[in-house]
Each structure stands twice: as structure tokens, then as C-alpha cells.
Amino acid sequence: NGKINMRLIFANSNTIGSKIIRWKTKSQWSHVGIVDMKRQVVFEAVWPDGVVQTPLDKVIARSNEWEFRELPVEHYGPAIAYLVSQLGKPYDTLGVLGLGFNRNWQDDKKWWCSEYVAMVALQGGNKRFSGNLHTITPQDVYNATEAV
């Protein structure tokens, strides 16, 4: 079918932020990132730094629980080009707060984790997230993935 799977990591921790996100989104997970297994790095949107590359072992070390899943994309090249092009973009603090208050305070120049992953998937041809990104949660992304 021509689809290629992107490897994702879902995680949570004991931080207050993680607990609030899981409570408000009714999810086991408070975070999601895209894993480059060859380089052992995770592309992720994290507060307060924004879109960064983090060593995979650091993501695992800061997590209480974590799980690898796969998300299919049809056009891997455009997905990866977009993924890299967003490095350094700020974290969308107001957008994620809007998610908690059922408001669309999304900023197209900033990202929270699940919004970033969903947009990368869209760039790769996965239409699962073509609705309003301002409502996308880690659980929504998780529900679209396959076990590794």
C-alpha cells in the first residue's frame, strides 16, 4: 500500500503538568514525540523550550511509563522535511490551555506535542488528523497508531 510507519513514543510522568493533561484529556498519556531510531533522538514539542530534539534515553528517563507505537504515512520525505523545519518553534502554551478550556487559542507558529505530531503526519499524507488540530490530544494520536 506504499505506507511507511513513523515511530512514536507516548509517555507520562509524575509531574503536575502530566497529571493535569491526563486528567483533562482522559488519557493514559500526557506526551507524544516522533522517534528517529537510527539516531536515537525524539522530535518533540516540550514546555517551555518548544520543538526540540531530545536523546531517546532522556525521554525514557524522565517518564514514568512509555510505549512505542507506529503511525502510517504515505509520503515519508515531506513528513520528515516538515518535522525538521519546525525545530526551534516555540511551545504553544496558550493553545494547550485553550484545549483545557475547550477554546481555540491555537497559534499556527507554535506547537504542543500532539498538535506537532499530527501536523507532521498530515504533511506525510495521513488524513486522520485533518480536522481541527486545536483539539488534538496525545490520546487522539495514540488511537490512530498501531502496536510495534
PDB file of C-alpha atoms in Angstrom:
ATOM      1  CA  ASN A   1       0.000   0.000   0.000  1.00  0.00           C
ATOM      2  CA  GLY A   2       3.045   2.287  -0.010  1.00  0.00           C
ATOM      3  CA  LYS A   3       2.651   3.391   3.576  1.00  0.00           C
ATOM      4  CA  ILE A   4       5.643   3.840   5.863  1.00  0.00           C
ATOM      5  CA  ASN A   5       5.345   3.900   9.621  1.00  0.00           C
ATOM      6  CA  MET A   6       6.713   6.698  11.758  1.00  0.00           C
ATOM      7  CA  ARG A   7       7.805   5.503  15.199  1.00  0.00           C
ATOM      8  CA  LEU A   8       6.213   7.435  18.048  1.00  0.00           C
ATOM      9  CA  ILE A   9       6.826   7.395  21.772  1.00  0.00           C
ATOM     10  CA  PHE A  10       3.979   8.039  24.212  1.00  0.00           C
ATOM     11  CA  ALA A  11       4.861   8.906  27.794  1.00  0.00           C
ATOM     12  CA  ASN A  12       3.678  10.226  31.115  1.00  0.00           C
ATOM     13  CA  SER A  13       5.340  11.254  34.367  1.00  0.00           C
ATOM     14  CA  ASN A  14       4.547  12.226  37.937  1.00  0.00           C
ATOM     15  CA  THR A  15       4.766  15.966  37.244  1.00  0.00           C
ATOM     16  CA  ILE A  16       1.731  18.124  37.955  1.00  0.00           C
ATOM     17  CA  GLY A  17       1.577  19.100  34.278  1.00  0.00           C
ATOM     18  CA  SER A  18       1.450  15.466  33.188  1.00  0.00           C
ATOM     19  CA  LYS A  19      -1.254  14.691  35.729  1.00  0.00           C
ATOM     20  CA  ILE A  20      -3.391  17.658  34.641  1.00  0.00           C
ATOM     21  CA  ILE A  21      -3.050  16.790  30.952  1.00  0.00           C
ATOM     22  CA  ARG A  22      -4.028  13.152  31.581  1.00  0.00           C
ATOM     23  CA  TRP A  23      -6.987  14.216  33.732  1.00  0.00           C
ATOM     24  CA  LYS A  24      -8.307  16.850  31.293  1.00  0.00           C
ATOM     25  CA  THR A  25      -7.829  14.623  28.215  1.00  0.00           C
ATOM     26  CA  LYS A  26      -8.940  11.380  29.889  1.00  0.00           C
ATOM     27  CA  SER A  27      -5.737   9.761  28.636  1.00  0.00           C
ATOM     28  CA  GLN A  28      -3.068   7.428  29.907  1.00  0.00           C
ATOM     29  CA  TRP A  29      -0.527   9.604  28.085  1.00  0.00           C
ATOM     30  CA  SER A  30       0.453  13.230  28.547  1.00  0.00           C
ATOM     31  CA  HIS A  31       3.136  13.384  25.869  1.00  0.00           C
ATOM     32  CA  VAL A  32       3.971  12.122  22.383  1.00  0.00           C
ATOM     33  CA  GLY A  33       7.043  12.564  20.199  1.00  0.00           C
ATOM     34  CA  ILE A  34       8.462  11.203  16.933  1.00  0.00           C
ATOM     35  CA  VAL A  35      11.441   8.882  17.294  1.00  0.00           C
ATOM     36  CA  ASP A  36      14.435   8.653  14.974  1.00  0.00           C
ATOM     37  CA  MET A  37      15.560   5.154  15.987  1.00  0.00           C
ATOM     38  CA  LYS A  38      18.768   5.343  13.915  1.00  0.00           C
ATOM     39  CA  ARG A  39      19.965   8.495  15.704  1.00  0.00           C
ATOM     40  CA  GLN A  40      18.182   7.628  18.998  1.00  0.00           C
ATOM     41  CA  VAL A  41      16.534  11.054  19.266  1.00  0.00           C
ATOM     42  CA  VAL A  42      12.973  12.221  19.772  1.00  0.00           C
ATOM     43  CA  PHE A  43      11.498  15.193  17.918  1.00  0.00           C
ATOM     44  CA  GLU A  44       9.046  16.745  20.353  1.00  0.00           C
ATOM     45  CA  ALA A  45       7.309  19.928  21.438  1.00  0.00           C
ATOM     46  CA  VAL A  46       8.001  20.460  25.143  1.00  0.00           C
ATOM     47  CA  TRP A  47       7.292  23.283  27.560  1.00  0.00           C
ATOM     48  CA  PRO A  48       8.978  25.774  27.786  1.00  0.00           C
ATOM     49  CA  ASP A  49      11.513  25.025  25.014  1.00  0.00           C
ATOM     50  CA  GLY A  50       9.227  24.364  22.057  1.00  0.00           C
ATOM     51  CA  VAL A  51      10.184  21.976  19.257  1.00  0.00           C
ATOM     52  CA  VAL A  52      13.461  20.254  20.064  1.00  0.00           C
ATOM     53  CA  GLN A  53      15.426  17.048  19.548  1.00  0.00           C
ATOM     54  CA  THR A  54      15.958  15.136  22.791  1.00  0.00           C
ATOM     55  CA  PRO A  55      18.059  11.996  23.229  1.00  0.00           C
ATOM     56  CA  LEU A  56      15.728   8.998  23.460  1.00  0.00           C
ATOM     57  CA  ASP A  57      17.310   7.835  26.710  1.00  0.00           C
ATOM     58  CA  LYS A  58      16.492  11.210  28.329  1.00  0.00           C
ATOM     59  CA  VAL A  59      12.844  10.983  27.260  1.00  0.00           C
ATOM     60  CA  ILE A  60      12.635   7.497  28.748  1.00  0.00           C
ATOM     61  CA  ALA A  61      14.460   8.559  31.943  1.00  0.00           C
ATOM     62  CA  ARG A  62      12.036  11.421  32.634  1.00  0.00           C
ATOM     63  CA  SER A  63       8.996   9.195  32.034  1.00  0.00           C
ATOM     64  CA  ASN A  64       7.029   7.084  34.483  1.00  0.00           C
ATOM     65  CA  GLU A  65       5.583   4.960  31.698  1.00  0.00           C
ATOM     66  CA  TRP A  66       6.305   4.956  27.983  1.00  0.00           C
ATOM     67  CA  GLU A  67       5.317   2.978  24.910  1.00  0.00           C
ATOM     68  CA  PHE A  68       6.420   2.875  21.281  1.00  0.00           C
ATOM     69  CA  ARG A  69       3.686   2.872  18.622  1.00  0.00           C
ATOM     70  CA  GLU A  70       3.658   3.337  14.853  1.00  0.00           C
ATOM     71  CA  LEU A  71       1.718   5.830  12.758  1.00  0.00           C
ATOM     72  CA  PRO A  72       1.441   5.268   8.997  1.00  0.00           C
ATOM     73  CA  VAL A  73       2.251   7.991   6.482  1.00  0.00           C
ATOM     74  CA  GLU A  74       2.178   7.739   2.701  1.00  0.00           C
ATOM     75  CA  HIS A  75       4.865  10.322   1.942  1.00  0.00           C
ATOM     76  CA  TYR A  76       7.763   9.918   4.345  1.00  0.00           C
ATOM     77  CA  GLY A  77      10.009  12.552   2.716  1.00  0.00           C
ATOM     78  CA  PRO A  78       7.603  15.500   3.100  1.00  0.00           C
ATOM     79  CA  ALA A  79       6.759  14.397   6.649  1.00  0.00           C
ATOM     80  CA  ILE A  80      10.413  14.366   7.687  1.00  0.00           C
ATOM     81  CA  ALA A  81      11.162  17.648   5.890  1.00  0.00           C
ATOM     82  CA  TYR A  82       8.317  19.307   7.795  1.00  0.00           C
ATOM     83  CA  LEU A  83       9.348  17.662  11.070  1.00  0.00           C
ATOM     84  CA  VAL A  84      12.838  19.153  10.801  1.00  0.00           C
ATOM     85  CA  SER A  85      11.602  22.534   9.522  1.00  0.00           C
ATOM     86  CA  GLN A  86       9.711  23.099  12.774  1.00  0.00           C
ATOM     87  CA  LEU A  87      12.756  22.724  15.050  1.00  0.00           C
ATOM     88  CA  GLY A  88      13.125  25.809  17.222  1.00  0.00           C
ATOM     89  CA  LYS A  89       9.449  26.834  17.000  1.00  0.00           C
ATOM     90  CA  PRO A  90       8.020  27.910  20.382  1.00  0.00           C
ATOM     91  CA  TYR A  91       5.736  25.873  22.614  1.00  0.00           C
ATOM     92  CA  ASP A  92       2.040  26.733  22.227  1.00  0.00           C
ATOM     93  CA  THR A  93       1.244  27.338  25.902  1.00  0.00           C
ATOM     94  CA  LEU A  94      -1.902  29.345  25.192  1.00  0.00           C
ATOM     95  CA  GLY A  95      -3.101  26.732  22.685  1.00  0.00           C
ATOM     96  CA  VAL A  96      -2.730  23.878  25.147  1.00  0.00           C
ATOM     97  CA  LEU A  97      -4.533  25.936  27.810  1.00  0.00           C
ATOM     98  CA  GLY A  98      -7.312  26.522  25.281  1.00  0.00           C
ATOM     99  CA  LEU A  99      -7.543  22.759  24.853  1.00  0.00           C
ATOM    100  CA  GLY A 100      -8.246  22.505  28.588  1.00  0.00           C
ATOM    101  CA  PHE A 101     -10.927  25.200  28.428  1.00  0.00           C
ATOM    102  CA  ASN A 102     -12.482  23.999  25.137  1.00  0.00           C
ATOM    103  CA  ARG A 103     -11.317  27.167  23.369  1.00  0.00           C
ATOM    104  CA  ASN A 104      -9.416  27.555  20.115  1.00  0.00           C
ATOM    105  CA  TRP A 105      -6.395  29.575  21.206  1.00  0.00           C
ATOM    106  CA  GLN A 106      -4.109  27.758  18.776  1.00  0.00           C
ATOM    107  CA  ASP A 107      -1.200  29.650  17.191  1.00  0.00           C
ATOM    108  CA  ASP A 108      -0.068  28.250  13.821  1.00  0.00           C
ATOM    109  CA  LYS A 109       3.534  29.288  14.542  1.00  0.00           C
ATOM    110  CA  LYS A 110       3.718  27.394  17.853  1.00  0.00           C
ATOM    111  CA  TRP A 111       3.180  23.756  18.849  1.00  0.00           C
ATOM    112  CA  TRP A 112       2.216  21.454  21.692  1.00  0.00           C
ATOM    113  CA  CYS A 113       3.267  17.801  21.420  1.00  0.00           C
ATOM    114  CA  SER A 114       0.241  16.075  19.905  1.00  0.00           C
ATOM    115  CA  GLU A 115      -0.524  19.010  17.621  1.00  0.00           C
ATOM    116  CA  TYR A 116       3.052  18.870  16.256  1.00  0.00           C
ATOM    117  CA  VAL A 117       2.941  15.095  15.671  1.00  0.00           C
ATOM    118  CA  ALA A 118      -0.468  15.323  13.974  1.00  0.00           C
ATOM    119  CA  MET A 119       0.711  18.098  11.640  1.00  0.00           C
ATOM    120  CA  VAL A 120       3.813  16.077  10.678  1.00  0.00           C
ATOM    121  CA  ALA A 121       1.523  13.110   9.906  1.00  0.00           C
ATOM    122  CA  LEU A 122      -0.737  15.356   7.807  1.00  0.00           C
ATOM    123  CA  GLN A 123       2.278  16.545   5.824  1.00  0.00           C
ATOM    124  CA  GLY A 124       3.042  12.890   5.171  1.00  0.00           C
ATOM    125  CA  GLY A 125      -0.425  12.217   3.791  1.00  0.00           C
ATOM    126  CA  ASN A 126      -2.114  10.739   6.871  1.00  0.00           C
ATOM    127  CA  LYS A 127      -5.543  12.383   6.724  1.00  0.00           C
ATOM    128  CA  ARG A 128      -6.633  11.069  10.145  1.00  0.00           C
ATOM    129  CA  PHE A 129      -5.939  14.453  11.741  1.00  0.00           C
ATOM    130  CA  SER A 130      -7.322  16.720   9.015  1.00  0.00           C
ATOM    131  CA  GLY A 131      -9.949  18.197  11.362  1.00  0.00           C
ATOM    132  CA  ASN A 132      -9.257  20.913  13.893  1.00  0.00           C
ATOM    133  CA  LEU A 133      -5.777  20.483  15.299  1.00  0.00           C
ATOM    134  CA  HIS A 134      -6.687  22.732  18.241  1.00  0.00           C
ATOM    135  CA  THR A 135      -8.443  19.746  19.839  1.00  0.00           C
ATOM    136  CA  ILE A 136      -5.816  17.025  19.246  1.00  0.00           C
ATOM    137  CA  THR A 137      -4.631  15.214  22.369  1.00  0.00           C
ATOM    138  CA  PRO A 138      -1.980  12.548  22.965  1.00  0.00           C
ATOM    139  CA  GLN A 139      -4.846  10.038  23.309  1.00  0.00           C
ATOM    140  CA  ASP A 140      -6.229  11.030  19.886  1.00  0.00           C
ATOM    141  CA  VAL A 141      -2.818  10.332  18.328  1.00  0.00           C
ATOM    142  CA  TYR A 142      -2.487   7.095  20.298  1.00  0.00           C
ATOM    143  CA  ASN A 143      -5.883   5.933  18.999  1.00  0.00           C
ATOM    144  CA  ALA A 144      -4.604   6.360  15.419  1.00  0.00           C
ATOM    145  CA  THR A 145      -1.472   4.249  15.948  1.00  0.00           C
ATOM    146  CA  GLU A 146      -0.581   0.593  15.694  1.00  0.00           C
ATOM    147  CA  ALA A 147       1.366  -1.569  18.143  1.00  0.00           C
ATOM    148  CA  VAL A 148       5.052  -2.060  17.340  1.00  0.00           C
TER     149      VAL A 148
END
